[in-house]
mmCIF file of C-alpha atoms in Angstrom:
data_model
loop_
_atom_site.group_PDB
_atom_site.id
_atom_site.type_symbol
_atom_site.label_atom_id
_atom_site.label_comp_id
_atom_site.label_asym_id
_atom_site.label_seq_id
_atom_site.Cartn_x
_atom_site.Cartn_y
_atom_site.Cartn_z
ATOM 1 C CA ALA A 1 108.755 171.520 141.642
ATOM 2 C CA GLN A 2 112.218 170.546 140.841
ATOM 3 C CA SER A 3 114.920 172.478 141.668
ATOM 4 C CA VAL A 4 118.504 172.232 141.274
ATOM 5 C CA THR A 5 121.249 173.709 143.000
ATOM 6 C CA GLN A 6 124.203 173.918 141.438
ATOM 7 C CA LEU A 7 127.247 175.015 145.344
ATOM 8 C CA ASP A 8 129.732 176.535 143.275
ATOM 9 C CA SER A 9 129.824 179.544 140.437
ATOM 10 C CA GLN A 10 133.118 179.394 139.930
ATOM 11 C CA VAL A 11 135.826 176.379 140.425
ATOM 12 C CA PRO A 12 139.407 176.992 139.375
ATOM 13 C CA VAL A 13 141.792 173.934 139.349
ATOM 14 C CA PHE A 14 145.317 173.187 137.969
ATOM 15 C CA GLU A 15 145.833 171.402 134.502
ATOM 16 C CA GLU A 16 145.831 167.442 135.267
ATOM 17 C CA ALA A 17 144.674 167.840 138.543
ATOM 18 C CA PRO A 18 141.553 166.008 139.609
ATOM 19 C CA VAL A 19 137.734 168.119 139.676
ATOM 20 C CA GLU A 20 134.560 167.585 141.341
ATOM 21 C CA LEU A 21 131.390 169.681 140.686
ATOM 22 C CA ARG A 22 128.680 169.223 142.792
ATOM 23 C CA CYS A 23 125.175 169.620 141.646
ATOM 24 C CA ASN A 24 122.363 168.762 144.096
ATOM 25 C CA TYR A 25 118.558 168.845 143.297
ATOM 26 C CA SER A 26 115.214 168.471 145.010
ATOM 27 C CA SER A 27 111.876 166.925 143.563
ATOM 28 C CA SER A 28 108.821 165.009 145.035
ATOM 29 C CA VAL A 29 109.265 162.252 142.226
ATOM 30 C CA SER A 30 111.929 160.134 140.347
ATOM 31 C CA VAL A 31 113.880 162.121 138.463
ATOM 32 C CA TYR A 32 116.153 162.197 135.265
ATOM 33 C CA LEU A 33 119.421 163.609 135.767
ATOM 34 C CA PHE A 34 121.986 165.809 132.820
ATOM 35 C CA TRP A 35 125.282 167.378 132.473
ATOM 36 C CA TYR A 36 125.960 169.919 129.800
ATOM 37 C CA VAL A 37 128.874 171.989 128.961
ATOM 38 C CA GLN A 38 129.092 175.221 127.653
ATOM 39 C CA TYR A 39 131.869 176.872 125.970
ATOM 40 C CA PRO A 40 131.768 180.776 125.592
ATOM 41 C CA ASN A 41 129.311 181.931 123.749
ATOM 42 C CA GLN A 42 128.091 179.004 122.171
ATOM 43 C CA GLY A 43 124.662 176.417 123.034
ATOM 44 C CA LEU A 44 124.702 173.957 125.801
ATOM 45 C CA GLN A 45 126.358 170.578 124.695
ATOM 46 C CA LEU A 46 125.377 167.264 126.848
ATOM 47 C CA LEU A 47 127.787 165.569 128.374
ATOM 48 C CA LEU A 48 126.091 162.686 130.189
ATOM 49 C CA LYS A 49 123.098 161.913 131.671
ATOM 50 C CA TYR A 50 121.411 159.386 134.482
ATOM 51 C CA LEU A 51 118.004 157.351 133.398
ATOM 52 C CA SER A 52 118.003 154.464 135.463
ATOM 53 C CA GLY A 53 120.389 151.692 136.142
ATOM 54 C CA SER A 54 123.870 152.273 137.001
ATOM 55 C CA THR A 55 124.344 155.168 138.884
ATOM 56 C CA LEU A 56 127.834 155.999 137.701
ATOM 57 C CA VAL A 57 127.592 157.578 134.589
ATOM 58 C CA LYS A 58 130.024 157.928 132.091
ATOM 59 C CA GLY A 59 130.229 161.000 129.533
ATOM 60 C CA ILE A 60 132.224 162.237 126.879
ATOM 61 C CA ASN A 61 136.060 163.987 127.537
ATOM 62 C CA GLY A 62 136.470 162.111 130.191
ATOM 63 C CA PHE A 63 133.594 163.005 132.618
ATOM 64 C CA GLU A 64 131.215 161.015 134.925
ATOM 65 C CA ALA A 65 128.659 161.354 137.502
ATOM 66 C CA GLU A 66 127.167 159.333 140.231
ATOM 67 C CA PHE A 67 123.668 159.512 141.195
ATOM 68 C CA ASN A 68 122.855 159.512 144.905
ATOM 69 C CA LYS A 69 119.209 158.727 145.912
ATOM 70 C CA SER A 70 119.801 159.124 149.033
ATOM 71 C CA GLN A 71 121.737 162.556 149.301
ATOM 72 C CA THR A 72 120.002 164.002 145.878
ATOM 73 C CA SER A 73 123.053 164.780 144.242
ATOM 74 C CA PHE A 74 124.706 164.182 140.892
ATOM 75 C CA HIS A 75 127.866 165.415 141.452
ATOM 76 C CA LEU A 76 130.066 165.688 138.192
ATOM 77 C CA ARG A 77 133.773 164.475 138.240
ATOM 78 C CA LYS A 78 137.520 164.313 136.227
ATOM 79 C CA PRO A 79 140.293 162.321 137.136
ATOM 80 C CA SER A 80 142.807 165.021 135.328
ATOM 81 C CA VAL A 81 141.449 167.897 133.485
ATOM 82 C CA HIS A 82 142.786 169.627 130.556
ATOM 83 C CA ILE A 83 142.584 173.616 129.434
ATOM 84 C CA SER A 84 140.093 172.811 126.990
ATOM 85 C CA ASP A 85 137.580 172.009 129.705
ATOM 86 C CA THR A 86 137.566 175.537 130.634
ATOM 87 C CA ALA A 87 133.659 175.820 130.299
ATOM 88 C CA GLU A 88 130.867 176.728 131.970
ATOM 89 C CA TYR A 89 128.713 173.567 133.233
ATOM 90 C CA PHE A 90 125.084 173.231 133.674
ATOM 91 C CA CYS A 91 123.299 170.646 136.119
ATOM 92 C CA ALA A 92 119.396 170.065 135.155
ATOM 93 C CA VAL A 93 116.956 167.677 136.087
ATOM 94 C CA ARG A 94 113.310 166.607 134.389
ATOM 95 C CA ASN A 95 111.016 164.583 136.203
ATOM 96 C CA ARG A 96 109.892 161.186 135.313
ATOM 97 C CA GLY A 97 106.637 161.311 132.706
ATOM 98 C CA GLY A 98 104.565 163.582 131.485
ATOM 99 C CA TYR A 99 105.956 167.091 129.800
ATOM 100 C CA GLN A 100 109.607 167.132 129.095
ATOM 101 C CA LYS A 101 110.388 170.411 131.244
ATOM 102 C CA VAL A 102 113.805 170.438 132.506
ATOM 103 C CA THR A 103 115.231 172.875 135.089
ATOM 104 C CA PHE A 104 119.047 173.891 135.164
ATOM 105 C CA GLY A 105 120.954 175.203 138.031
ATOM 106 C CA ILE A 106 123.018 178.696 137.368
ATOM 107 C CA GLY A 107 125.786 176.959 136.546
ATOM 108 C CA THR A 108 129.577 176.471 137.239
ATOM 109 C CA LYS A 109 132.126 177.865 135.544
ATOM 110 C CA LEU A 110 135.785 175.577 135.608
ATOM 111 C CA GLN A 111 138.679 177.367 134.943
ATOM 112 C CA VAL A 112 141.468 175.557 134.438
ATOM 113 C CA ILE A 113 144.884 177.065 135.546
ATOM 114 C CA PRO A 114 148.053 175.894 133.382
ATOM 115 C CA SER B 1 121.416 163.686 111.141
ATOM 116 C CA GLN B 2 119.451 166.867 113.421
ATOM 117 C CA THR B 3 121.088 170.231 113.234
ATOM 118 C CA ILE B 4 119.372 173.473 114.851
ATOM 119 C CA HIS B 5 119.848 177.069 113.458
ATOM 120 C CA GLN B 6 119.467 180.321 114.848
ATOM 121 C CA TRP B 7 119.835 183.877 113.789
ATOM 122 C CA PRO B 8 121.009 186.569 114.309
ATOM 123 C CA ALA B 9 124.417 185.617 115.806
ATOM 124 C CA THR B 10 124.098 188.875 117.298
ATOM 125 C CA LEU B 11 122.089 191.535 117.493
ATOM 126 C CA VAL B 12 122.155 195.151 119.200
ATOM 127 C CA GLN B 13 118.598 196.563 119.087
ATOM 128 C CA PRO B 14 117.798 200.082 120.794
ATOM 129 C CA VAL B 15 114.977 200.339 123.846
ATOM 130 C CA GLY B 16 111.660 200.964 122.271
ATOM 131 C CA SER B 17 112.554 198.567 118.836
ATOM 132 C CA PRO B 18 111.006 195.441 117.809
ATOM 133 C CA LEU B 19 112.693 192.012 117.903
ATOM 134 C CA SER B 20 112.211 188.682 116.010
ATOM 135 C CA LEU B 21 114.696 185.754 116.363
ATOM 136 C CA GLU B 22 114.381 182.425 114.469
ATOM 137 C CA CYS B 23 115.191 179.033 115.387
ATOM 138 C CA THR B 24 114.975 176.308 112.675
ATOM 139 C CA VAL B 25 115.544 172.710 112.922
ATOM 140 C CA GLU B 26 116.390 170.321 110.395
ATOM 141 C CA GLY B 27 116.167 166.430 110.163
ATOM 142 C CA THR B 28 113.609 165.410 112.701
ATOM 143 C CA SER B 29 109.677 166.032 113.222
ATOM 144 C CA ASN B 30 107.059 167.180 115.236
ATOM 145 C CA PRO B 31 110.179 168.137 118.112
ATOM 146 C CA ASN B 32 109.572 169.770 121.375
ATOM 147 C CA LEU B 33 110.884 173.152 121.055
ATOM 148 C CA TYR B 34 111.944 175.573 123.804
ATOM 149 C CA TRP B 35 113.331 179.522 124.170
ATOM 150 C CA TYR B 36 115.280 179.602 127.057
ATOM 151 C CA ARG B 37 117.439 182.989 127.987
ATOM 152 C CA GLN B 38 120.616 182.904 129.508
ATOM 153 C CA ALA B 39 121.594 186.218 131.590
ATOM 154 C CA ALA B 40 125.076 186.735 133.379
ATOM 155 C CA GLY B 41 125.015 184.536 137.060
ATOM 156 C CA ARG B 42 121.375 183.543 136.632
ATOM 157 C CA GLY B 43 121.961 180.522 134.558
ATOM 158 C CA LEU B 44 119.425 179.440 131.906
ATOM 159 C CA GLN B 45 115.249 180.426 132.269
ATOM 160 C CA LEU B 46 112.947 179.027 130.257
ATOM 161 C CA LEU B 47 110.847 181.258 128.090
ATOM 162 C CA PHE B 48 108.610 179.485 126.024
ATOM 163 C CA TYR B 49 108.142 176.015 125.330
ATOM 164 C CA SER B 50 106.327 174.478 122.113
ATOM 165 C CA ILE B 51 105.104 170.809 121.663
ATOM 166 C CA GLY B 52 103.678 171.317 118.539
ATOM 167 C CA ILE B 53 102.571 173.892 115.798
ATOM 168 C CA GLY B 54 100.831 176.556 117.423
ATOM 169 C CA GLN B 55 100.584 175.359 121.099
ATOM 170 C CA ILE B 56 102.951 177.861 122.957
ATOM 171 C CA SER B 57 103.240 177.759 126.550
ATOM 172 C CA SER B 58 104.855 180.583 129.033
ATOM 173 C CA GLU B 59 106.287 180.056 131.634
ATOM 174 C CA VAL B 60 107.256 183.469 133.290
ATOM 175 C CA PRO B 61 105.507 186.387 132.246
ATOM 176 C CA GLN B 62 107.324 188.976 129.998
ATOM 177 C CA ASN B 63 107.627 191.524 127.298
ATOM 178 C CA LEU B 64 108.705 188.484 124.982
ATOM 179 C CA SER B 65 106.023 186.178 122.645
ATOM 180 C CA ALA B 66 106.583 183.098 120.884
ATOM 181 C CA SER B 67 105.394 181.747 117.707
ATOM 182 C CA ARG B 68 105.442 178.265 115.595
ATOM 183 C CA PRO B 69 103.816 178.848 112.743
ATOM 184 C CA GLN B 70 105.339 175.801 111.179
ATOM 185 C CA ASP B 71 106.439 172.259 112.463
ATOM 186 C CA ARG B 72 110.212 172.763 112.590
ATOM 187 C CA GLN B 73 110.103 177.225 113.264
ATOM 188 C CA PHE B 74 109.964 177.970 115.963
ATOM 189 C CA ILE B 75 110.332 182.677 116.460
ATOM 190 C CA LEU B 76 111.232 184.735 119.911
ATOM 191 C CA SER B 77 109.473 188.457 119.352
ATOM 192 C CA SER B 78 108.452 191.356 121.144
ATOM 193 C CA LYS B 79 106.816 194.707 119.884
ATOM 194 C CA LYS B 80 109.224 196.891 122.351
ATOM 195 C CA LEU B 81 112.310 195.963 123.834
ATOM 196 C CA LEU B 82 113.514 196.549 127.507
ATOM 197 C CA LEU B 83 117.085 196.793 128.460
ATOM 198 C CA SER B 84 116.537 193.835 130.659
ATOM 199 C CA ASP B 85 115.810 192.170 127.585
ATOM 200 C CA SER B 86 119.658 192.025 126.997
ATOM 201 C CA GLY B 87 121.050 188.458 127.495
ATOM 202 C CA PHE B 88 121.980 185.312 125.098
ATOM 203 C CA TYR B 89 118.866 183.687 123.937
ATOM 204 C CA LEU B 90 119.328 179.874 123.206
ATOM 205 C CA CYS B 91 116.532 177.612 121.367
ATOM 206 C CA ALA B 92 116.152 173.784 121.997
ATOM 207 C CA TRP B 93 114.323 171.121 120.629
ATOM 208 C CA SER B 94 113.981 167.455 122.345
ATOM 209 C CA VAL B 95 112.267 164.628 121.133
ATOM 210 C CA SER B 96 108.697 163.712 122.068
ATOM 211 C CA GLY B 97 107.691 160.355 122.627
ATOM 212 C CA THR B 98 110.684 158.216 122.542
ATOM 213 C CA GLY B 99 113.564 157.406 124.843
ATOM 214 C CA ILE B 100 115.775 160.531 124.375
ATOM 215 C CA TYR B 101 115.379 162.518 127.009
ATOM 216 C CA GLU B 102 117.521 165.130 126.407
ATOM 217 C CA GLN B 103 117.400 168.554 124.750
ATOM 218 C CA TYR B 104 119.852 169.991 121.825
ATOM 219 C CA PHE B 105 120.863 173.586 122.107
ATOM 220 C CA GLY B 106 121.265 175.584 118.965
ATOM 221 C CA PRO B 107 124.212 177.776 118.436
ATOM 222 C CA GLY B 108 122.320 180.967 120.610
ATOM 223 C CA THR B 109 121.730 184.646 119.934
ATOM 224 C CA ARG B 110 123.666 187.457 122.023
ATOM 225 C CA LEU B 111 121.428 190.197 122.426
ATOM 226 C CA THR B 112 122.082 193.523 123.225
ATOM 227 C CA VAL B 113 119.469 196.118 124.188
ATOM 228 C CA THR B 114 120.957 199.970 124.090
#
């Protein structure tokens, strides 16, 4: 079975400051990893994904994430946040092969302070 | 392009009343379909998934049921709602059998059981 841990439920950060949202996963097999963003009262939107290849993945809105297999982590980063980045961010993992069941973390609320 | 619709957007129902939430996908064929529930502080909980018409798998025993009467239609139902059924319900789809692994989410239905 796979699992995802998002270590911070809320992260306040000042506008234009850098941010890192942490995600660790657990799985007995190789995985695919995702970050989604959810704005209030909306569905989830894919930010970025790691399938294979380069461990540094760039996504939309200036976000990037780095896959670290030895630390089983997939932390999300942005060098300079904007007010519009205020949202909830979900890390997700899916085992390679077979049915596409995805396990989501409980989410991290990013609050950008003006 | 593909789109996913959910309705209604919001719903207030009394305890013990029936429920029917509908999700439809346009622009793709034979998608995998999913129902999630999002409760405050608990992330996304996978309720049901379907890999084809009439094929439903339940992830969590509960008061809800799902059906897939048509290829791109997924319905979430209950005969008698409980207070604990309140939450934000999200439908999602993914393409099966290709190199695309992410899920695409609908706008969600906010259900309040009173």
